[in-house]
Coordinates of C-alpha atoms in Angstrom, one line a residue:
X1 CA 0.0 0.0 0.0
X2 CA 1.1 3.5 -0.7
X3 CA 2.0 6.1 1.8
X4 CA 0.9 10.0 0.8
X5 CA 3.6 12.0 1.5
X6 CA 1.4 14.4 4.2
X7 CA 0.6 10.5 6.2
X8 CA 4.8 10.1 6.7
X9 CA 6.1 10.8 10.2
X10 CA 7.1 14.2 10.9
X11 CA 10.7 14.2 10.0
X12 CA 10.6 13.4 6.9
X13 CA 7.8 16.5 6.1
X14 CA 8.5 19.9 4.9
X15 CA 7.2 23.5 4.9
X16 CA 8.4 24.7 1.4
X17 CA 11.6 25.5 2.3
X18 CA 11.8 24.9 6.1
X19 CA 11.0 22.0 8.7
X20 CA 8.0 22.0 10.1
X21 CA 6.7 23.8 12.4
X22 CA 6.3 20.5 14.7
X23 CA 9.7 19.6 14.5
X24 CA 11.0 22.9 15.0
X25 CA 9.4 22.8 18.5
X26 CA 10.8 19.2 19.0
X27 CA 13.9 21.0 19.8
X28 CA 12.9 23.0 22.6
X29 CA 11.8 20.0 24.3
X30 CA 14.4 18.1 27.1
X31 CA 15.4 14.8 25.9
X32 CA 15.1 13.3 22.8
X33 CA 11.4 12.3 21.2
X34 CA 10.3 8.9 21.1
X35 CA 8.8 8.6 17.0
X36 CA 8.6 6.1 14.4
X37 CA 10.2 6.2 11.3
X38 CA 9.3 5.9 7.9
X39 CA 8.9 1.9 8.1
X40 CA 6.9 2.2 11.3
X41 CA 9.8 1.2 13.7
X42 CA 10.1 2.7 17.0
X43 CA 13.4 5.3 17.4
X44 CA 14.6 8.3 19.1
X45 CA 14.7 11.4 17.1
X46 CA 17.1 14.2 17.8
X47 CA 16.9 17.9 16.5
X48 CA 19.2 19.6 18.1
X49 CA 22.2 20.3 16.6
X50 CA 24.9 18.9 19.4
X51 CA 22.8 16.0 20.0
X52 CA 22.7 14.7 16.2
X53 CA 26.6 15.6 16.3
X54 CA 26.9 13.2 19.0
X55 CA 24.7 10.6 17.5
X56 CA 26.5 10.6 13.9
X57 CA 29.9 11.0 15.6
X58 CA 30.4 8.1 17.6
X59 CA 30.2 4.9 15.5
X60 CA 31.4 2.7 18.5
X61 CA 27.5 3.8 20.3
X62 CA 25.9 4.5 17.9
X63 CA 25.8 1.5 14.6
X64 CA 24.9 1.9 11.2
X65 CA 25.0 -2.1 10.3
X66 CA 23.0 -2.9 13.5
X67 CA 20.0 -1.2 12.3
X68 CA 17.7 -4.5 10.9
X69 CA 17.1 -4.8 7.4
X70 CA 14.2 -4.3 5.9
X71 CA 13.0 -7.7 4.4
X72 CA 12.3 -7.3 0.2
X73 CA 10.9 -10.1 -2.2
X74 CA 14.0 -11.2 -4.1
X75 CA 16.9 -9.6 -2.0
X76 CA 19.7 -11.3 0.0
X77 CA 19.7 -8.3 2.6
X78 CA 23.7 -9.5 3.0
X79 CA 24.4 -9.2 -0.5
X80 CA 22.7 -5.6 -0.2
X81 CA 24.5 -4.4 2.3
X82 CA 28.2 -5.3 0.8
X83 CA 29.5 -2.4 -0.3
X84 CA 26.8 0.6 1.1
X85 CA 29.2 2.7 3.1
X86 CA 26.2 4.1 5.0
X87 CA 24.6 0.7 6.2
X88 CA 28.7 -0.8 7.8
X89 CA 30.4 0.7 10.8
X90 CA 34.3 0.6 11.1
X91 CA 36.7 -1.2 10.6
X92 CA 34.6 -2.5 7.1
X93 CA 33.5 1.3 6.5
X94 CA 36.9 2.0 7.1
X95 CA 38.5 -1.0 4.4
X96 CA 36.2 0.4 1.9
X97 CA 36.2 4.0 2.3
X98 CA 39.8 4.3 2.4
X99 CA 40.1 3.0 -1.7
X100 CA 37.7 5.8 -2.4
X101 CA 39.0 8.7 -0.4
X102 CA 41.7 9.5 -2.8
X103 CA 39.4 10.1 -5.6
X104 CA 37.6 12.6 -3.7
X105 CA 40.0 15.1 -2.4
X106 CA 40.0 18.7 -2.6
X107 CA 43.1 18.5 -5.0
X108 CA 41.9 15.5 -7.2
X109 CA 38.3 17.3 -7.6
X110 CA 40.0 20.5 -8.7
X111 CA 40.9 18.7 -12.2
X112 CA 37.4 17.8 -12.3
X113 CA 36.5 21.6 -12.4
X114 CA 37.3 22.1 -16.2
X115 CA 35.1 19.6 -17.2
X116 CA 32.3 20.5 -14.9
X117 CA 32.6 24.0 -16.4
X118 CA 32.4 22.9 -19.6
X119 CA 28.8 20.7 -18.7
X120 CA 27.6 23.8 -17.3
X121 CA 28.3 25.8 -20.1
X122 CA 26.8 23.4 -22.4
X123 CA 23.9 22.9 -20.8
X124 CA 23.5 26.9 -20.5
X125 CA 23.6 27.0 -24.0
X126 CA 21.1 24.7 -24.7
X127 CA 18.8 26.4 -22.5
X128 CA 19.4 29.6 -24.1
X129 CA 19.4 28.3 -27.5
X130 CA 15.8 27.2 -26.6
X131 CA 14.4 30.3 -24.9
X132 CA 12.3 30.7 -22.2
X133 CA 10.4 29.1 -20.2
X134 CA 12.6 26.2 -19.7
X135 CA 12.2 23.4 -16.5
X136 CA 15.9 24.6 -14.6
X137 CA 15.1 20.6 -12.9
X138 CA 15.4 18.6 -16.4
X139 CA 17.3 21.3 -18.7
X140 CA 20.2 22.1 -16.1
X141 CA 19.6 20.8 -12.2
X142 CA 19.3 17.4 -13.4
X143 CA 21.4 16.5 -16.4
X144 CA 24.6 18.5 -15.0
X145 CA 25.5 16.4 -11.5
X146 CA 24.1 13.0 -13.3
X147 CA 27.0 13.4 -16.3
X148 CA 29.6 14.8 -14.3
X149 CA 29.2 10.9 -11.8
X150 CA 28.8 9.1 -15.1
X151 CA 32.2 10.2 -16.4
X152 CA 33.4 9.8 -13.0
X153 CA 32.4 6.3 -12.1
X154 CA 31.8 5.2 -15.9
X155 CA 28.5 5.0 -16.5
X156 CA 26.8 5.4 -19.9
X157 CA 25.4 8.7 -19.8
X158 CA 22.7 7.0 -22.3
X159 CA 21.6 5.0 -19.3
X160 CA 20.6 8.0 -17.3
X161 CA 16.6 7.6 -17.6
X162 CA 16.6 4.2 -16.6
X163 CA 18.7 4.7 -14.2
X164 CA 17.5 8.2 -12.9
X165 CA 14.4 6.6 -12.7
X166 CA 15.6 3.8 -10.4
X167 CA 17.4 6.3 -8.2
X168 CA 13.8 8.5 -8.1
X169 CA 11.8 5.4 -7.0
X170 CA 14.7 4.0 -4.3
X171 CA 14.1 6.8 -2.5
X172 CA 10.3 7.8 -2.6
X173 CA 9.3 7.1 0.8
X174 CA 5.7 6.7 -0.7
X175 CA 5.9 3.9 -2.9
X176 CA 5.0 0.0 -1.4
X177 CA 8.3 -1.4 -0.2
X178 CA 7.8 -4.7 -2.9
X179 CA 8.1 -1.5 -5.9
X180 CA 10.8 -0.2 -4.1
X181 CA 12.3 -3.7 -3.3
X182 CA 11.7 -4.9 -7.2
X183 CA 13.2 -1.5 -8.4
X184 CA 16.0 -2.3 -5.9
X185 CA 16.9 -5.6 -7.7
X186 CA 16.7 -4.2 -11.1
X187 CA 19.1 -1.4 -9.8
X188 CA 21.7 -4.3 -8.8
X189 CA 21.1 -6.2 -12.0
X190 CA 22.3 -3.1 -14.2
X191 CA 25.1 -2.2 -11.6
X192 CA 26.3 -5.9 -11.7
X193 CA 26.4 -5.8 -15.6
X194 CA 28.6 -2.3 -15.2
X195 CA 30.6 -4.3 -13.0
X196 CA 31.2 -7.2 -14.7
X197 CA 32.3 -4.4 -17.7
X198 CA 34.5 -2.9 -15.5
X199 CA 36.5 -6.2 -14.8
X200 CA 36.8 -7.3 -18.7
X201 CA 38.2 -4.3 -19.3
X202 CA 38.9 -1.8 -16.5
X203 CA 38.8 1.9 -18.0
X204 CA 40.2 5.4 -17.2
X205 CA 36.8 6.0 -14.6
X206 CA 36.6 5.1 -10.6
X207 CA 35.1 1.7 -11.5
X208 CA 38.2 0.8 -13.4
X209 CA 40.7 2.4 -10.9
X210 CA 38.9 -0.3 -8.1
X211 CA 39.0 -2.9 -10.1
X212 CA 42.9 -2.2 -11.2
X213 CA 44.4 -1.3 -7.8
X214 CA 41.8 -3.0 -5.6
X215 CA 40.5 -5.7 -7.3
X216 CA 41.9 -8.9 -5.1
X217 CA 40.7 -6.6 -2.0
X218 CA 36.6 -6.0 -3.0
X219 CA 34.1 -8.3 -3.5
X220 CA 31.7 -8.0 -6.9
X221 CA 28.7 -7.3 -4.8
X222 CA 31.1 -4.8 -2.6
X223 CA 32.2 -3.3 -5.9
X224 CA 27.7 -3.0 -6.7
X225 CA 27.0 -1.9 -3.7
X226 CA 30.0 1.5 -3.8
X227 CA 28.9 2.0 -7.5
X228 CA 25.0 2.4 -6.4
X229 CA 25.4 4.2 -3.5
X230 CA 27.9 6.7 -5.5
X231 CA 25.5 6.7 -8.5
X232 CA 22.6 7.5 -6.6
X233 CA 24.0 10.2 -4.2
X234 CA 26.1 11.2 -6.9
X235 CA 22.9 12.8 -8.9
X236 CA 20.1 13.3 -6.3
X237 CA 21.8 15.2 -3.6
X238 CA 23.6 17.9 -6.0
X239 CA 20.5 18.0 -8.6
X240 CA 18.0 19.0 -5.7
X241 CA 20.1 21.4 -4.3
X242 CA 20.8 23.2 -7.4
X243 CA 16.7 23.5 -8.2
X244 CA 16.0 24.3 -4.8
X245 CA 18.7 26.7 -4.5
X246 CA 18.5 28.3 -7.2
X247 CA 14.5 28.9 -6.0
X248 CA 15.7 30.0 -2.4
X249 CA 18.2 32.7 -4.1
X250 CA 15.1 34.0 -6.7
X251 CA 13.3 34.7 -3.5
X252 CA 16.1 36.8 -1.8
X253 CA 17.2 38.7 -5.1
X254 CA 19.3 40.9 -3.5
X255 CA 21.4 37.5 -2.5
X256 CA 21.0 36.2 -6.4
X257 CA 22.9 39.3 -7.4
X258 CA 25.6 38.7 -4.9
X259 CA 26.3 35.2 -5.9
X260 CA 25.6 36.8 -9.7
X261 CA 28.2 39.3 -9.1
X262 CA 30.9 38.9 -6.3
X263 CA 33.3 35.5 -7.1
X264 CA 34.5 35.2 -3.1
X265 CA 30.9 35.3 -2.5
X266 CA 30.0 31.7 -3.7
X267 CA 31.7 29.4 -1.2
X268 CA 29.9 30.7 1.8
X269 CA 26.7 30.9 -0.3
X270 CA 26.8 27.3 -0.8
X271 CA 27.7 26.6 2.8
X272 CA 24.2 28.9 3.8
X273 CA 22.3 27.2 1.4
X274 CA 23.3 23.7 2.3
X275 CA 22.7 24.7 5.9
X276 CA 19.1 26.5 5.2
X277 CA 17.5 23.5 2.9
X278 CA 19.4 20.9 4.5
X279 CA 17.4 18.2 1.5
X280 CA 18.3 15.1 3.7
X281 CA 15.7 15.1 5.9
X282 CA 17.5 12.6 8.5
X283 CA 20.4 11.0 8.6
X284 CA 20.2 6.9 8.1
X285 CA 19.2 4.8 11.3
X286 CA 21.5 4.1 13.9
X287 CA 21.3 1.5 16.4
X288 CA 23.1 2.1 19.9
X289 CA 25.4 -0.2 20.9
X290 CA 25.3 0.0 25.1
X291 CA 23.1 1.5 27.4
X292 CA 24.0 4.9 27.0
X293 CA 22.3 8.4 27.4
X294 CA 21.8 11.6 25.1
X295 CA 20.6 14.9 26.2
X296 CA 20.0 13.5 29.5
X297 CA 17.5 10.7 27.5
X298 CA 18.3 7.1 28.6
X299 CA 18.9 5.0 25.8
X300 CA 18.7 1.3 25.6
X301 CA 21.1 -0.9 24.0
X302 CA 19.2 -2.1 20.6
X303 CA 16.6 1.1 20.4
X304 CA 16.7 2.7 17.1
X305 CA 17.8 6.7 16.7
X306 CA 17.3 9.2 14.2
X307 CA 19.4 12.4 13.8
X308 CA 16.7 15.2 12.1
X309 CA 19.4 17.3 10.0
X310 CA 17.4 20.1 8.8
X311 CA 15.7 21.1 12.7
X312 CA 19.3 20.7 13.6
X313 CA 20.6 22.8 11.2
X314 CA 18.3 25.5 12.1
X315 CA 19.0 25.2 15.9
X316 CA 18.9 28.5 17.7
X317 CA 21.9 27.6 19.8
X318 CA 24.3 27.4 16.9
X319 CA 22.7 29.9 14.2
X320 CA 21.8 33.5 15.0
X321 CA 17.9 33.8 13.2
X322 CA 18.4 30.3 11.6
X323 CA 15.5 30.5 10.0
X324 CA 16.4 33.6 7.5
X325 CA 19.1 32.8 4.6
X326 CA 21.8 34.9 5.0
X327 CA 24.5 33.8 2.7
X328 CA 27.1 36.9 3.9
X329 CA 26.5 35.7 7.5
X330 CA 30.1 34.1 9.2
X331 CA 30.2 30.7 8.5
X332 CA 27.5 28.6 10.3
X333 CA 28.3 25.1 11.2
X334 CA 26.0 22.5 9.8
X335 CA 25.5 18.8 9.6
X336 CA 24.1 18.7 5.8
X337 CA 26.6 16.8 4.8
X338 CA 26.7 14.6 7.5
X339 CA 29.0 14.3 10.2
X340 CA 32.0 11.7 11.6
X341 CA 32.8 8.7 9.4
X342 CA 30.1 8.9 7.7
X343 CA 30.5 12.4 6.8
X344 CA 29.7 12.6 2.6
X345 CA 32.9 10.7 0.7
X346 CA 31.4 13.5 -1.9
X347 CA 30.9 16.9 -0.5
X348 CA 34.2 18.4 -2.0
X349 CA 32.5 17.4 -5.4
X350 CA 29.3 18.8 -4.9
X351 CA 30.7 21.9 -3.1
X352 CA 32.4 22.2 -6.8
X353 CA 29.5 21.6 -8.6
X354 CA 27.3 24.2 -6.8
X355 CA 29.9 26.6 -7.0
X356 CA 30.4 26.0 -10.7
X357 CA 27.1 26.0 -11.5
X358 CA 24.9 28.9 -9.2
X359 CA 27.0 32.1 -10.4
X360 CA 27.4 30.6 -14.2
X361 CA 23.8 30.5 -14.1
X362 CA 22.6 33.3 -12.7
X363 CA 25.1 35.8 -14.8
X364 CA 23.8 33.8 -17.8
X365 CA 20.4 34.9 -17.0
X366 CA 20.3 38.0 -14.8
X367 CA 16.4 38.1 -15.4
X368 CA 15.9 34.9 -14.5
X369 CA 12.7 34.1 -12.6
X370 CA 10.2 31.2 -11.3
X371 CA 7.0 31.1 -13.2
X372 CA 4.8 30.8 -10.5
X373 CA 5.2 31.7 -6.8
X374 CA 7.0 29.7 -4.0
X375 CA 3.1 28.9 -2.8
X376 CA 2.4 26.9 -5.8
X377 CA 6.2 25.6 -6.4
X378 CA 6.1 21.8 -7.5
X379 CA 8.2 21.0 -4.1
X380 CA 9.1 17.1 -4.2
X381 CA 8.0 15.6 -0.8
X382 CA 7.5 11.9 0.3
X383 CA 11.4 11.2 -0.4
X384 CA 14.7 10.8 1.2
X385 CA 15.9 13.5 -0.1
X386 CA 14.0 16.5 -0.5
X387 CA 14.1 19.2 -3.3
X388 CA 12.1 19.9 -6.7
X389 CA 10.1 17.5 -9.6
X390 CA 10.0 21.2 -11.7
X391 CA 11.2 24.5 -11.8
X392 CA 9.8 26.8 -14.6
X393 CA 11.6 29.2 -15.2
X394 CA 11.5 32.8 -17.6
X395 CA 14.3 35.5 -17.9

């Protein structure tokens, strides 16, 4: 049975571009809030900011591969896991991570940069070849994050609607778990045949570099299991926040024409606008480990908790008026990204992209502007990740 996106538990809901009010209120409570998530399972939720640090920074209490799988027709919930860096604690997280780390450094993402300007460009010029209106979600938002991972990993761009449509359906939180769990298997099954590619003949691309200087230390299904996880995180995360961003700085023009205007302003836009939309609503499960405590709250060894990422990245305590974008305000920690070993492989990629791709767009188009009002904007709820299914746009 299907699941409307209003009927799924509060932390996974949004205002536009905010939490909601309910959750917002969470975090003046003491102690954490007993909830259920998304499956129905009993778990502690925290929303304020220190408290989902301390949850998502202590691996040893707090376990990603503790928290149960969730039974599908046709999946071996083992074979599944091999590989998902987000559903293994240290030291496998650690063994696996460790062969990808080098590929996402600051430095090695930096020769990514004249490529990624190139996309952008391209895909600028399309749009204006076209003329207005044009959809910023599947002319730009979209198709620029979902080639820049297929070159990266080696994925046939040509692929991209299958597999974008996959990635879509993985995470709707609405959908029956059997469609998710058969679009699941189908996911593997084209992965697997990448794979399998990848071994024959190992090319230039991530998927090539594992199998070449790893290949005797990962498993096929752990070499599945890194390429989904990347492939799907690769293209969600960046293409939401790039539609939804773009929509937050239309609303605050005056903050448009800064990021339009002022190159040392970008950076700490991108930081402010991961921190305001924060589009992963919560963190994956943990599981605690020991009898422990947080915020005062006793916690059993076995009960389920949940770190809320956009209440705590609009916690009071850390943000002066966290509720207002201010991207010229000093640098506001935030836990959009994540935070300890799980902290996103990725974010010096996307932090790229975004910064690539906001200013190119908006001195493209210094007109630009959403067709219809922030009331009636196509927002896309019910998911994992939160952000837009359209954006029209005029200039």
């Amino acid at each position: 049975m299907s699941v409307e996106a209003h009927e799924l538990p509060l932390h996974v809901q949004r205002d536009q571009f905010d939490p909601p009010s309910g959750i917002s209120a969470l975090r003046d409570r003491p102690g954490l809030e007993k909830v259920t998530d998304s499956l129905g399972r009993p778990a502690w939720l925290a929303t304020r900011y220190e408290d989902a640090r301390e949850v998502l920074g202590d691996a040893s209490r707090f376990s990603n591969q503790q928290v149960p799988a969730v039974p599908m027709p046709g999946i071996d919930p083992e074979k599944m896991r091999a590989g998902q860096l987000l559903a293994l604690d240290p030291p496998d997280h650690t063994r696996l991570r460790r062969l990808l780390t080098g590929e996402f450094t600051v430095k090695r993402i930096r020769r990514l940069q004249p490529r990624v300007e190139e996309i952008v460009t391209e895909h600028l010029d399309a749009m204006e070849a076209a003329g207005p209106p044009a959809d910023l979600v599947t002319d730009f938002a979209l198709p620029v994050p979902s080639l820049v991972i297929c070159e990266l990993l080696g994925v046939p761009y040509d692929d991209r609607d299958d597999f974008q449509r996959r990635a879509s359906q993985q995470i709707d939180l609405t959908l029956p778990m059997e469609e998710r769990g058969r679009v699941a298997v189908e996911s593997r099954t084209y992965m697997g045949e990448l794979v399998d590619r990848a071994v024959a003949a190992p090319g230039d691309d991530l998927l090539g570099m594992l199998v070449r200087e790893h290949g005797d230390d990962v498993t096929r299904d752990e070499l599945i299991g890194i390429a989904s996880l990347l492939l799907i995180a690769g293209h969600e995360t960046t293409a939401n926040m790039l539609a939804l961003g773009t929509l937050a700085l239309l609303r605050h023009p005056e903050q448009a024409a800064i990021v339009r205007e002022d190159p040392e302003a970008t950076a700490p836009a991108v930081e402010e606008l991961m921190r305001f939309l924060s589009i992963v609503h919560a963190a994956v499960p943990r599981v605690a480990t020991v009898d422990t405590e947080v915020a005062g709250q006793p916690i059993a060894a076995g009960d389920m908790v949940l770190a809320q990422l956009a209440a705590a990245d609009r916690d009071r305590a850390v943000t002066e008026d966290p509720d207002r974008l201010d991207i010229g305000r000093a640098a506001s920690p935030h836990v959009a990204f994540g935070h300890g070993v799980h902290h996103c492989l990725g974010a010096p990629l996307a932090r790229m992209e975004m910064a690539t791709a906001f200013p190119a767009l908006l001195r493209r188009f210094p007109t630009l502007a959403a067709t219809t009002d922030v009331e009636r904007a196509d927002f896309r709820e019910g998911t994992f990740i939160y952000g837009m299914r359209s954006l029209p746009l005029t200039w």
